[in-house]
Coordinates of C-alpha atoms in Angstrom, one line a residue:
Chain A
M841 CA -39.6 -9.9 31.0
A842 CA -36.7 -10.0 28.6
S843 CA -38.2 -7.8 26.0
H844 CA -39.3 -5.4 28.7
S845 CA -36.0 -5.1 30.3
I846 CA -34.2 -4.8 27.0
S847 CA -36.5 -2.2 25.7
N848 CA -36.2 -0.2 28.8
P849 CA -32.5 0.7 28.7
E850 CA -33.3 1.9 25.2
A851 CA -35.8 4.2 26.5
N852 CA -33.5 5.4 29.2
S853 CA -30.7 5.9 26.7
N854 CA -33.0 7.9 24.6
R855 CA -33.8 10.1 27.5
L856 CA -30.3 10.7 28.7
P857 CA -28.9 12.7 25.8
D858 CA -31.9 14.9 26.1
S859 CA -31.4 15.6 29.7
K860 CA -27.7 16.3 29.3
R861 CA -28.4 18.7 26.5
S862 CA -31.0 20.5 28.4
K863 CA -28.7 20.9 31.4
K864 CA -25.8 22.1 29.4
R865 CA -27.7 24.9 27.7
R866 CA -30.5 26.8 29.0
R867 CA -32.9 25.2 26.8
I868 CA -36.5 25.8 27.3
A869 CA -38.3 22.6 27.4
T870 CA -41.4 23.9 25.8
E871 CA -39.5 25.3 22.9
N872 CA -37.8 22.0 22.4
Q873 CA -41.1 20.3 22.4
A874 CA -42.6 23.0 20.3
G875 CA -39.9 22.4 17.8
Q876 CA -40.8 18.8 17.9
L877 CA -44.4 19.5 17.6
H878 CA -44.4 20.4 14.0
N879 CA -42.2 17.4 13.2
S880 CA -44.1 15.1 15.4
S881 CA -47.4 16.3 14.2
T882 CA -46.5 16.0 10.6
E883 CA -44.6 12.8 11.4
N884 CA -47.5 11.5 13.5
Q885 CA -49.8 11.3 10.6
T886 CA -47.3 9.4 8.7
R887 CA -45.7 7.5 11.4
W888 CA -48.6 5.9 13.1
K889 CA -50.7 5.8 10.0
S890 CA -48.4 3.9 7.8
T891 CA -49.3 0.3 7.1
S892 CA -45.7 -0.8 7.4
E893 CA -45.7 0.5 10.9
Q894 CA -48.8 -1.4 11.6
Q895 CA -47.4 -4.6 10.2
I896 CA -44.3 -4.2 12.2
Y897 CA -46.3 -3.6 15.3
S898 CA -48.5 -6.6 14.6
S899 CA -45.5 -8.9 14.1
R900 CA -43.8 -7.7 17.2
L901 CA -47.0 -8.0 19.2
V902 CA -47.4 -11.6 18.2
E903 CA -43.8 -12.3 19.1
A904 CA -44.2 -10.7 22.4
L905 CA -47.4 -12.6 23.1
R906 CA -45.7 -15.8 22.3
Q907 CA -42.8 -15.0 24.4
S908 CA -45.0 -13.9 27.3
R909 CA -47.1 -17.0 27.0
R910 CA -44.0 -19.1 27.1
T911 CA -42.7 -17.5 30.3
S912 CA -45.9 -17.1 32.2
S913 CA -49.5 -17.9 32.0
A914 CA -50.6 -14.3 32.6
P915 CA -51.1 -13.4 29.0
A916 CA -53.8 -15.9 28.7
T917 CA -55.9 -13.3 30.4
G918 CA -57.0 -10.2 28.7
N919 CA -55.0 -8.0 31.1
G920 CA -51.8 -9.7 30.2
V921 CA -52.4 -9.3 26.5
R922 CA -53.3 -5.6 27.1
K923 CA -50.1 -5.0 29.0
T924 CA -48.1 -6.7 26.4
A925 CA -49.8 -4.7 23.7
Y926 CA -49.1 -1.4 25.4
R927 CA -45.5 -2.3 26.0
V928 CA -45.0 -3.2 22.3
L929 CA -46.6 0.0 21.4
A930 CA -44.4 2.0 23.7
A931 CA -41.4 0.2 22.3
A932 CA -42.5 1.1 18.8
A933 CA -42.6 4.7 19.8
K934 CA -38.8 4.4 20.4
G935 CA -39.0 6.3 23.6
R936 CA -39.4 9.7 22.0
T937 CA -42.6 10.5 23.8
R938 CA -43.2 10.7 27.5
W939 CA -46.1 8.3 27.6
S940 CA -44.1 5.6 25.9
R941 CA -41.3 6.0 28.4
A942 CA -43.7 5.9 31.2
I943 CA -45.2 2.7 29.9
L944 CA -41.9 1.0 29.5
T945 CA -40.7 2.0 33.0
N946 CA -44.0 1.0 34.5
G947 CA -43.3 -2.6 34.9
L948 CA -39.9 -2.2 36.5
R949 CA -40.8 0.3 39.1
L950 CA -43.5 -0.1 41.6
R951 CA -45.8 2.8 41.2
Q952 CA -45.9 3.5 44.9
Q953 CA -46.8 7.0 44.6
H954 CA -49.9 6.1 42.7
K955 CA -50.9 3.5 45.2
K956 CA -50.9 6.1 47.9
K957 CA -54.2 7.8 47.7
K958 CA -54.5 11.2 48.8
V959 CA -56.5 10.8 52.0
K960 CA -57.6 14.0 53.6
V961 CA -57.7 13.5 57.3
T962 CA -60.3 16.0 58.4
G963 CA -59.8 15.6 62.1
G964 CA -62.8 14.9 64.1
I965 CA -64.6 18.1 63.9
R966 CA -67.7 17.1 62.0
S967 CA -69.8 19.8 63.5
R968 CA -68.2 22.4 61.4
K969 CA -70.2 23.8 58.6
P970 CA -69.8 21.7 55.6
V971 CA -67.0 23.3 53.7
V972 CA -67.6 23.6 50.1
K973 CA -64.9 21.8 48.3
K974 CA -63.0 24.2 46.2
R975 CA -63.6 23.3 42.7
L976 CA -60.9 23.8 40.2
P977 CA -61.9 25.7 37.1
V978 CA -63.6 23.4 34.6
L979 CA -60.8 23.4 32.2
Q980 CA -58.3 22.5 34.9
R981 CA -60.3 19.6 35.9
K982 CA -60.5 18.3 32.4
V983 CA -56.8 18.8 31.9
K984 CA -56.3 16.7 35.0
V985 CA -58.5 13.9 33.7
L986 CA -56.7 13.9 30.4
G987 CA -53.4 13.8 32.3
R988 CA -54.6 10.7 34.1
L989 CA -55.6 9.1 30.9
V990 CA -52.3 9.5 29.1
P991 CA -49.7 7.4 30.9
G992 CA -47.0 9.4 32.6
C993 CA -48.5 12.8 31.9
R994 CA -50.1 13.7 35.1
K995 CA -48.0 16.6 36.0
L996 CA -47.4 18.0 32.6
S997 CA -48.1 21.5 31.5
F998 CA -51.1 21.9 29.3
P999 CA -49.4 22.4 25.9
N1000 CA -47.1 19.5 26.5
L1001 CA -49.9 17.4 27.6
L1002 CA -51.7 18.2 24.4
E1003 CA -48.8 17.2 22.4
E1004 CA -48.4 13.9 24.3
A1005 CA -52.1 13.3 23.8
T1006 CA -51.7 13.9 20.1
D1007 CA -49.1 11.2 19.8
Y1008 CA -50.8 8.9 22.2
I1009 CA -54.1 9.1 20.2
A1010 CA -52.3 8.4 17.0
A1011 CA -50.5 5.4 18.5
L1012 CA -53.7 4.1 20.0
E1013 CA -55.5 4.2 16.7
M1014 CA -52.7 2.2 15.1
Q1015 CA -52.8 -0.2 17.9
V1016 CA -56.5 -0.7 17.6
R1017 CA -56.2 -1.2 13.9
A1018 CA -53.4 -3.8 14.2
M1019 CA -55.1 -5.7 17.0
A1020 CA -58.4 -5.7 15.2
A1021 CA -56.7 -7.1 12.2
L1022 CA -55.0 -9.8 14.2
A1023 CA -58.1 -10.7 16.1
G1024 CA -60.1 -10.8 13.0
L1025 CA -57.7 -13.1 11.3
F1026 CA -57.6 -15.4 14.3
T1027 CA -61.3 -15.7 14.4
R1028 CA -61.5 -16.2 10.7
A1029 CA -58.8 -18.8 10.8
E1030 CA -60.5 -20.5 13.6
A1031 CA -63.7 -20.6 11.7
E1032 CA -61.8 -22.1 8.8
E1033 CA -60.1 -24.6 10.9
A1034 CA -63.4 -25.6 12.5
D1035 CA -64.8 -26.0 9.0
T1036 CA -62.0 -28.1 7.7
S1037 CA -61.9 -30.3 10.8
D1038 CA -65.6 -30.8 10.6
R1039 CA -65.4 -31.7 7.0
L1040 CA -62.6 -34.1 7.7
G1041 CA -64.4 -35.6 10.6
S1042 CA -67.5 -36.0 8.5
N1043 CA -65.5 -37.6 5.7
L1044 CA -64.0 -40.1 8.1
S1045 CA -67.3 -41.1 9.6
Chain B
M421 CA -42.9 28.8 28.7
L422 CA -43.5 31.9 30.7
H423 CA -40.2 31.6 32.3
C424 CA -38.4 31.4 29.1
L425 CA -39.7 34.8 28.2
N426 CA -39.4 36.5 31.6
A427 CA -36.6 34.7 33.2
P428 CA -33.9 35.8 30.9
G429 CA -34.9 39.3 31.6
N430 CA -35.8 39.1 35.2
A431 CA -33.4 36.6 36.5
A432 CA -30.1 37.6 38.1
G433 CA -28.8 39.0 35.1
N434 CA -25.2 38.5 34.2
C435 CA -25.5 35.1 32.8
T436 CA -28.6 35.9 30.9
D437 CA -27.1 39.0 29.6
M438 CA -24.1 37.1 28.6
S439 CA -26.1 34.6 26.8
V440 CA -28.2 37.1 25.0
L441 CA -25.1 39.0 24.0
E442 CA -23.4 35.9 23.0
R443 CA -26.4 35.2 20.9
Q444 CA -26.2 38.5 19.4
R445 CA -22.6 38.2 18.7
A446 CA -23.3 35.0 16.9
R447 CA -25.9 36.7 15.0
T448 CA -23.7 39.4 13.8
K449 CA -21.1 36.9 12.8
W450 CA -23.7 35.0 10.8
Q451 CA -24.9 38.2 9.3
E452 CA -21.4 38.7 8.0
E453 CA -21.5 35.3 6.4
Q454 CA -24.9 36.2 5.1
L455 CA -23.6 39.3 3.5
I456 CA -20.7 37.4 2.0
H457 CA -22.8 35.0 0.1
Q458 CA -26.2 36.1 -0.7
P459 CA -28.5 33.3 -0.2
P460 CA -30.9 32.4 -2.9
Q461 CA -33.6 34.6 -1.6
P462 CA -35.5 34.9 -4.8
C463 CA -36.7 31.5 -4.1
Y464 CA -39.0 32.9 -1.6
F465 CA -40.9 34.7 -4.1
E466 CA -41.8 32.0 -6.4
G467 CA -45.4 31.4 -6.9
N468 CA -46.8 33.1 -3.9
D469 CA -49.6 35.4 -4.3
Q470 CA -49.1 36.7 -0.8
F471 CA -45.7 37.8 -1.7
N472 CA -47.0 39.7 -4.5
N473 CA -49.5 41.3 -2.3
G474 CA -46.7 42.1 0.0
F475 CA -44.8 43.7 -2.7
S476 CA -47.6 45.9 -3.7
M477 CA -48.1 47.0 -0.2
L478 CA -44.6 47.7 0.8
N479 CA -43.3 49.2 -2.4
Q480 CA -42.5 52.4 -0.7
G481 CA -39.2 52.0 0.9
Q482 CA -39.8 55.1 2.9
D483 CA -42.8 53.6 4.5
F484 CA -40.7 50.6 5.3
L485 CA -38.1 52.7 6.9
N486 CA -40.6 54.5 8.8
L487 CA -42.0 51.2 9.9
M488 CA -38.6 50.1 11.0
N489 CA -38.0 53.3 12.8
S490 CA -41.3 53.2 14.4
E491 CA -40.8 49.7 15.4
M492 CA -37.4 50.5 16.8
G493 CA -39.0 53.3 18.7
H494 CA -41.6 50.8 19.7
V495 CA -38.9 48.5 20.9
V496 CA -37.2 51.0 23.0
K497 CA -40.1 53.0 24.3
V498 CA -42.5 50.2 24.6
D499 CA -44.8 52.2 22.6
P500 CA -47.8 50.1 21.5
G501 CA -48.7 52.3 18.7
L502 CA -47.3 51.7 15.3
D503 CA -47.7 54.3 12.6
N504 CA -47.2 52.3 9.5
N505 CA -50.3 50.9 8.0
G506 CA -48.4 48.5 6.0
W507 CA -47.6 46.4 9.0
Q508 CA -51.2 46.3 9.9
E509 CA -52.2 44.9 6.6
F510 CA -49.6 42.3 7.0
G511 CA -51.2 41.3 10.1
Q512 CA -54.0 39.9 8.1
F513 CA -52.0 37.6 6.1
G514 CA -51.4 34.0 7.0
G515 CA -48.0 34.2 5.4
E516 CA -47.5 37.8 6.3
V517 CA -44.0 37.4 7.3
L518 CA -43.3 36.0 4.0
G519 CA -44.8 39.0 2.4
L520 CA -42.9 41.2 4.6
G521 CA -39.7 39.5 3.9
S522 CA -40.2 39.4 0.2
S523 CA -41.3 43.0 -0.1
G524 CA -38.5 44.1 2.1
F525 CA -36.1 42.3 -0.1
V526 CA -37.6 44.0 -3.1
T527 CA -37.4 47.4 -1.8
G528 CA -34.0 46.9 -0.4
S529 CA -33.3 50.4 0.5
G530 CA -30.3 51.1 2.6
F531 CA -27.9 48.9 4.3
E532 CA -29.8 48.8 7.5
L533 CA -32.9 48.1 5.6
N534 CA -31.2 45.3 3.8
Y535 CA -30.2 43.8 7.0
G536 CA -33.7 44.0 8.3
I537 CA -35.0 42.8 5.1
S538 CA -32.6 40.0 4.8
R539 CA -33.4 39.0 8.3
T540 CA -37.0 39.1 7.7
V541 CA -36.5 37.2 4.5
S542 CA -34.7 34.5 6.3
C543 CA -37.3 34.3 8.9
P544 CA -40.1 33.5 6.5
E545 CA -38.1 30.4 5.6
D546 CA -38.5 29.2 9.1
V547 CA -42.0 30.5 9.4
A548 CA -43.0 28.8 6.3
A549 CA -41.3 25.6 7.3
A550 CA -43.0 25.7 10.6
A551 CA -46.3 26.6 9.2
A552 CA -46.0 24.0 6.6
V553 CA -48.8 22.2 8.2
E554 CA -51.1 25.1 8.0
E555 CA -50.0 26.6 4.7
T556 CA -51.8 25.5 1.7
A557 CA -49.0 25.9 -0.8
A558 CA -47.0 22.8 -0.6
T559 CA -44.5 24.0 -3.1
E560 CA -43.6 26.9 -0.9
T561 CA -42.8 24.7 2.0
T562 CA -40.7 22.4 0.0
Q563 CA -38.7 25.2 -1.2
R564 CA -38.5 26.8 2.2
E565 CA -37.5 23.7 4.0
S566 CA -34.7 23.0 1.6
V567 CA -33.3 26.4 2.2
S568 CA -34.2 26.7 5.8
P569 CA -31.0 25.5 7.3
E570 CA -29.0 28.1 5.4
K571 CA -31.6 30.6 6.3
M572 CA -31.3 29.9 9.9
T573 CA -27.6 30.2 9.9
S574 CA -27.8 33.3 7.8
L575 CA -30.5 34.7 10.0
V576 CA -28.6 34.2 13.1
G577 CA -25.5 35.5 11.5
R578 CA -27.3 38.5 10.4
E579 CA -28.5 39.1 13.9
S580 CA -25.1 38.8 15.3
F581 CA -23.7 41.1 12.8
K582 CA -26.3 43.6 13.6
K583 CA -25.5 43.2 17.2
R584 CA -21.8 44.0 16.6
K585 CA -22.8 47.0 14.6
A586 CA -25.2 48.0 17.2
D587 CA -23.1 48.9 20.1
K588 CA -25.0 52.0 20.3
N589 CA -28.6 52.3 21.2
Q590 CA -29.7 52.9 17.7
S591 CA -28.1 49.9 16.4
L592 CA -29.7 48.0 19.1
K593 CA -32.9 49.3 18.0
A594 CA -32.2 48.2 14.5
V595 CA -31.4 44.8 15.7
A596 CA -34.5 44.6 17.7
G597 CA -36.5 46.1 15.0
E598 CA -35.2 43.8 12.4
E599 CA -36.2 40.8 14.3
S600 CA -39.3 40.5 12.4
R601 CA -42.5 39.2 13.5
E602 CA -41.9 35.7 14.3
K603 CA -40.7 33.5 17.1
R604 CA -37.2 32.5 16.6
I605 CA -35.4 29.9 18.4
K606 CA -31.8 30.5 18.9
G607 CA -29.0 28.1 19.0
C608 CA -30.7 26.0 16.4
N609 CA -27.7 25.2 14.4
E610 CA -26.9 22.1 16.4
E611 CA -30.4 21.0 16.1
D612 CA -32.1 19.4 13.3
E613 CA -33.6 21.6 10.7
S614 CA -37.0 20.6 11.6
K615 CA -36.3 21.5 15.2
I616 CA -34.8 24.7 14.2
T617 CA -37.6 25.9 12.1
E618 CA -40.0 26.5 15.0
E619 CA -41.4 29.6 13.5
Y620 CA -45.0 30.2 14.2
S621 CA -47.1 31.9 11.7
N622 CA -48.6 33.6 14.7
N623 CA -46.6 36.7 14.6
S624 CA -45.9 38.6 17.6
K625 CA -43.9 41.7 17.3
N626 CA -42.3 42.6 20.6
T627 CA -39.5 40.4 21.4
T628 CA -38.1 39.3 24.7
H629 CA -35.0 40.2 23.0
N630 CA -36.1 43.7 23.2
N631 CA -36.3 43.4 27.0
N632 CA -32.8 42.0 26.9
I633 CA -31.6 44.8 24.8
K634 CA -32.9 47.3 27.2
R635 CA -30.9 45.7 29.9
E636 CA -27.9 45.5 27.7
T637 CA -27.8 49.1 27.1
S638 CA -27.7 49.7 30.7
A639 CA -25.0 47.1 31.3
D640 CA -22.1 48.0 29.1
T641 CA -19.6 45.9 30.9
S642 CA -21.6 42.8 30.1
K643 CA -21.5 43.7 26.5
D644 CA -17.7 43.9 26.6
N645 CA -17.5 40.7 28.3
S646 CA -19.5 38.8 25.9
K647 CA -17.0 38.5 23.2
V648 CA -17.7 34.9 22.6
S649 CA -20.1 34.4 19.8
E650 CA -20.8 30.8 19.6
V651 CA -23.3 29.2 17.4
Q652 CA -24.7 27.2 20.2
K653 CA -26.7 29.5 22.3
P654 CA -29.4 29.0 24.9
D655 CA -32.6 29.0 23.1
Y656 CA -35.0 31.8 23.4
I657 CA -38.3 32.2 21.8
H658 CA -38.6 35.6 20.3
V659 CA -42.0 37.0 20.3
R660 CA -43.2 40.1 18.9
A661 CA -46.4 41.8 19.8
R662 CA -48.9 42.2 17.1
R663 CA -50.1 45.6 16.2
G664 CA -52.6 47.0 18.6
Q665 CA -51.9 44.5 21.3
A666 CA -50.4 44.9 24.7
T667 CA -46.7 44.7 24.8
D668 CA -45.7 44.0 28.3
S669 CA -43.8 40.9 28.8
H670 CA -46.5 39.1 30.8
S671 CA -49.2 39.5 28.1
L672 CA -46.7 38.5 25.5
A673 CA -45.8 35.4 27.3
E674 CA -49.4 34.7 27.9
R675 CA -50.1 35.2 24.2
V676 CA -47.3 32.8 23.3
R677 CA -48.7 30.3 25.6
R678 CA -52.2 30.7 24.3
E679 CA -51.0 30.3 20.7
K680 CA -49.1 27.2 21.5
I681 CA -52.1 25.7 23.1
S682 CA -54.4 26.6 20.3
E683 CA -52.0 25.2 17.8
R684 CA -51.9 21.9 19.5
M685 CA -55.6 21.9 19.9
K686 CA -55.8 22.2 16.2
Y687 CA -53.7 19.2 15.7
L688 CA -55.9 17.3 18.0
Q689 CA -58.9 18.5 16.2
D690 CA -57.7 16.9 13.1
L691 CA -57.0 13.7 14.9
V692 CA -60.1 13.3 16.9
P693 CA -63.1 12.6 14.7
G694 CA -66.1 14.9 15.1
C695 CA -64.3 17.8 16.6
N696 CA -64.7 20.1 13.7
K697 CA -67.9 21.7 15.0
I698 CA -66.7 22.1 18.5
T699 CA -65.1 25.3 19.4
G700 CA -63.6 26.1 22.7
K701 CA -61.2 24.3 24.8
A702 CA -63.5 22.7 27.2
G703 CA -65.6 21.0 24.6
M704 CA -62.6 19.9 22.7
L705 CA -61.1 18.5 25.9
D706 CA -64.3 16.6 26.5
E707 CA -64.2 15.1 23.1
I708 CA -60.5 14.2 23.4
I709 CA -61.1 12.6 26.7
N710 CA -64.0 10.6 25.4
Y711 CA -62.0 9.5 22.4
V712 CA -59.0 8.4 24.4
Q713 CA -61.2 6.5 26.7
S714 CA -63.0 4.8 23.9
L715 CA -59.7 3.9 22.3
Q716 CA -58.4 2.4 25.5
R717 CA -61.6 0.5 25.9
Q718 CA -61.3 -0.9 22.4
V719 CA -57.7 -2.0 23.1
E720 CA -58.9 -3.8 26.2
F721 CA -61.7 -5.5 24.3
L722 CA -59.4 -6.5 21.6
S723 CA -56.8 -7.8 24.0
M724 CA -59.4 -9.9 25.7
K725 CA -60.4 -11.2 22.3
L726 CA -56.8 -12.0 21.5
A727 CA -56.4 -13.7 24.8
A728 CA -59.3 -15.9 24.0
V729 CA -58.0 -16.7 20.6
N730 CA -54.5 -17.1 21.9
P731 CA -54.2 -20.9 22.0
S732 CA -54.3 -21.0 18.3
L733 CA -51.9 -18.1 18.1
D734 CA -48.9 -20.1 17.1
F735 CA -50.3 -22.0 14.3
N736 CA -52.5 -19.4 12.9
I737 CA -49.9 -16.8 12.9
D738 CA -47.8 -18.9 10.7
N739 CA -50.8 -19.4 8.4
F740 CA -51.6 -15.7 8.2
F741 CA -48.1 -14.6 7.6
A742 CA -47.7 -17.1 4.9
K743 CA -51.0 -16.6 3.2
E744 CA -53.3 -13.8 3.8
V745 CA -52.6 -10.8 5.8
F746 CA -49.2 -9.7 4.8
P747 CA -48.6 -10.6 1.3
G748 CA -44.9 -10.0 1.7
S749 CA -45.0 -10.8 5.3
T750 CA -42.9 -13.8 5.3
S751 CA -40.2 -11.6 4.2
N752 CA -41.4 -8.8 6.4
F753 CA -41.5 -10.8 9.5
P754 CA -37.8 -11.3 9.9
I755 CA -37.1 -8.0 8.3
G756 CA -39.5 -6.1 10.4
V757 CA -37.9 -7.6 13.4
Q758 CA -34.3 -7.2 12.4
S759 CA -34.6 -3.8 10.9
E760 CA -35.7 -2.4 14.2
I761 CA -32.9 -1.0 16.2
T762 CA -34.3 -2.1 19.4
N763 CA -35.0 -5.4 20.9
P764 CA -32.5 -8.2 20.7
A765 CA -35.2 -10.3 22.2
Y766 CA -37.2 -10.0 19.1
L767 CA -34.2 -11.0 17.1
Q768 CA -34.2 -14.3 18.6
F769 CA -36.8 -15.0 16.1
N770 CA -36.4 -18.5 15.0
P771 CA -35.7 -20.3 18.2
L772 CA -38.4 -18.4 20.0
Q773 CA -41.0 -19.3 17.5
Q774 CA -40.0 -22.9 17.6
L775 CA -40.0 -23.0 21.3
A776 CA -43.4 -21.4 21.3
S777 CA -44.7 -23.9 18.9
C778 CA -43.4 -26.7 20.9
S779 CA -44.9 -25.4 24.1
G780 CA -48.1 -24.7 22.2
L781 CA -48.0 -28.3 21.1
E782 CA -47.7 -29.5 24.6
M783 CA -50.4 -27.3 25.9
G784 CA -52.8 -28.1 23.2
I785 CA -52.6 -31.9 23.4
N786 CA -55.8 -32.3 25.3
N787 CA -58.0 -30.7 22.8
P788 CA -58.4 -32.6 19.6
D789 CA -58.9 -29.6 17.5
M790 CA -55.9 -27.9 19.0
A791 CA -53.9 -31.0 18.7
L792 CA -54.7 -31.2 15.1
R793 CA -53.4 -27.7 14.6
R794 CA -50.4 -28.5 16.7
T795 CA -49.4 -31.4 14.6
I796 CA -49.7 -29.4 11.5
S797 CA -47.5 -26.7 12.9
A798 CA -45.1 -28.6 14.9
P799 CA -43.5 -30.6 12.2
L800 CA -42.9 -27.6 10.2
S801 CA -41.1 -25.6 12.7
I802 CA -39.7 -27.6 15.5
P803 CA -36.2 -28.7 15.2
D804 CA -34.9 -31.9 16.6
T805 CA -33.7 -30.4 19.8
F806 CA -37.2 -29.2 20.7
L807 CA -39.1 -32.1 19.6
D808 CA -40.6 -34.1 22.3
S809 CA -41.3 -37.5 21.2
S810 CA -43.9 -38.0 23.9
C811 CA -46.0 -35.4 22.3
F812 CA -46.2 -37.2 19.1
D813 CA -46.8 -40.4 20.8
Q814 CA -49.8 -38.9 22.4
I815 CA -51.0 -37.8 19.1
Q816 CA -50.5 -41.0 17.4
T817 CA -52.4 -43.0 20.1
S818 CA -55.5 -41.2 19.2
S819 CA -57.2 -43.0 16.4
G820 CA -59.3 -40.1 15.3
W821 CA -56.3 -37.9 15.1
D822 CA -54.5 -40.5 13.2
G823 CA -57.2 -40.6 10.6
N824 CA -57.2 -36.9 10.3
L825 CA -53.5 -36.7 10.1
Q826 CA -53.4 -39.3 7.5
N827 CA -55.9 -37.5 5.5
I828 CA -54.0 -34.4 5.6
Y829 CA -50.5 -35.4 5.2
G830 CA -50.8 -38.6 3.4
M831 CA -49.8 -42.0 4.7
E832 CA -46.1 -41.3 4.8
F833 CA -46.4 -38.7 7.4
L834 CA -46.9 -40.8 10.4
Q835 CA -44.6 -43.4 9.3
G836 CA -41.5 -41.6 8.2
R837 CA -41.8 -37.9 7.7
L838 CA -41.9 -36.8 11.3
T839 CA -38.2 -37.0 11.6
S840 CA -37.6 -35.1 8.5
F841 CA -39.9 -32.2 9.4
P842 CA -38.2 -31.0 12.5
G843 CA -35.1 -30.4 10.5
Q844 CA -36.8 -27.6 8.7
Q845 CA -36.1 -24.2 10.2
F846 CA -38.8 -21.8 10.0
T847 CA -38.5 -19.7 6.9
G848 CA -41.1 -17.9 5.1
S849 CA -40.8 -19.8 1.9
N850 CA -40.8 -23.2 3.6
E851 CA -43.7 -22.2 5.6
A852 CA -45.7 -21.3 2.6
S853 CA -44.9 -24.4 0.8
N854 CA -45.7 -26.6 3.7
L855 CA -48.9 -24.9 4.3
K856 CA -49.9 -25.4 0.8
M857 CA -49.1 -29.0 1.1
E858 CA -51.2 -29.3 4.2
M859 CA -54.2 -27.5 2.8

């Protein structure tokens, strides 16, 4: 999609300076993110909570929906709308966070590595004693689950994952607010329209 | 994170030594600058009770010196024990570094001490700025943040200056000792202030720098080589061990990691509702996972709802933006789009919308209700080029629709106005006026 492809180079360009800088100097990634954490955490509250941000997101979402509906019929389904909504949200993040970049690059690249499931081929020796599957520590398991939930953060260290999750949660909250407002307006308007059309119809007849 | 602490020390050393030394050179340079123009350090002390407490506690310069010495000794000998009680009391403060810095500044005994104090004074700037989220006094932070860039430069300058002075072991100790309990990120000058001020209020005493210093003392040649003192340095997080805690690099690194994690968990706790009572990472993680899942489910549900509502998207959006939702939205709509740096696709605002309206018109023909809405929206926003006469023919052939249309627009609409409407471009004001006319 046009918006998708256009927004993607943006995200890429956002990423490139960072990688260059990190290669130049021996920057510790965590410290960079740690430095950002305070900013991001303080910004987060303001960035994703501001009503202006929400309005901007709503308008862009509507535009994207119209655009997508023009080009294909997919957005008529809930999944299409969902994908569009996530992409617009990731674009609103301006590529500063990992999950937003992951979402924006999702559509372009086939996620082949995720389609491949880890299949353990256990030979044919079934007569062996049932081997107790080694269970990761509880915390590790939960960290993995969280990594799967936040897009693009599967193999992230725990503190970075928490930071990404913070931003992701804030962004999701804003998205829910914006979409709820939009949906509520639509249903209300539909109700109004239905009323007016009924009234008109009754007037005519 | 661990590697950042250990690798500079343990890795094949010349480059790391060089970098550390370079850093220190830079610090000494900046300390020179720092000496030249005394920064407005008194600003630290304004309105902070903790500072006053710090003052009272560290009034004895002698104790402070002892403290520095002990810390230096601690640095060199990796001696966990610290003699001075003053430090311990500081450990109890939230803004302990601030107190330390301020008190040190007040006592100000001796050149070395001044350096140490000034350095510690500068550090609180960063600590305060970084701990702005956690600190209660907003005024402090505003002051700090305004001064923080200077402080950082001065801080690093001081460090470099100290390093130059400290070609001997003792000076090195002073340098190490004067890095007060904070985590400092070097090479911050090129970064934004906010990035620079990554000072945690979690104070750890022992610095990785100390480890580096030990290596430097052994490698004199590397010291000579590192003449270059650039401002841009590889970034290290300096950690100091707290009093009474293990000081080997592994536990330090572990502590740093743990503190990072706990800090971020705190942010998440604020974000996720209902996490206040839950302590422990596992429970918190459960809550976070549940919350993220619920949010994602909500988004799915809302997206399905929007998809169902979508046919009326075009018309209704115009309505909403004109009337209800966004009071200034008609101005916001293009502004919000054009002010964004990003998508040129979104900047194709007008033609897209008109295209969408036209397509919506065609799609909605079959449904009388939809067609009604289409006819209302189409004339407003579709220019001549997009107007498909066949669409309007279909509308006009339906008697029921004709009646409705006539009722809404008046008799002139079907007869003559159709041609005039498409000429109107979509603008907020036009939209509003047209809608008022319709309704």
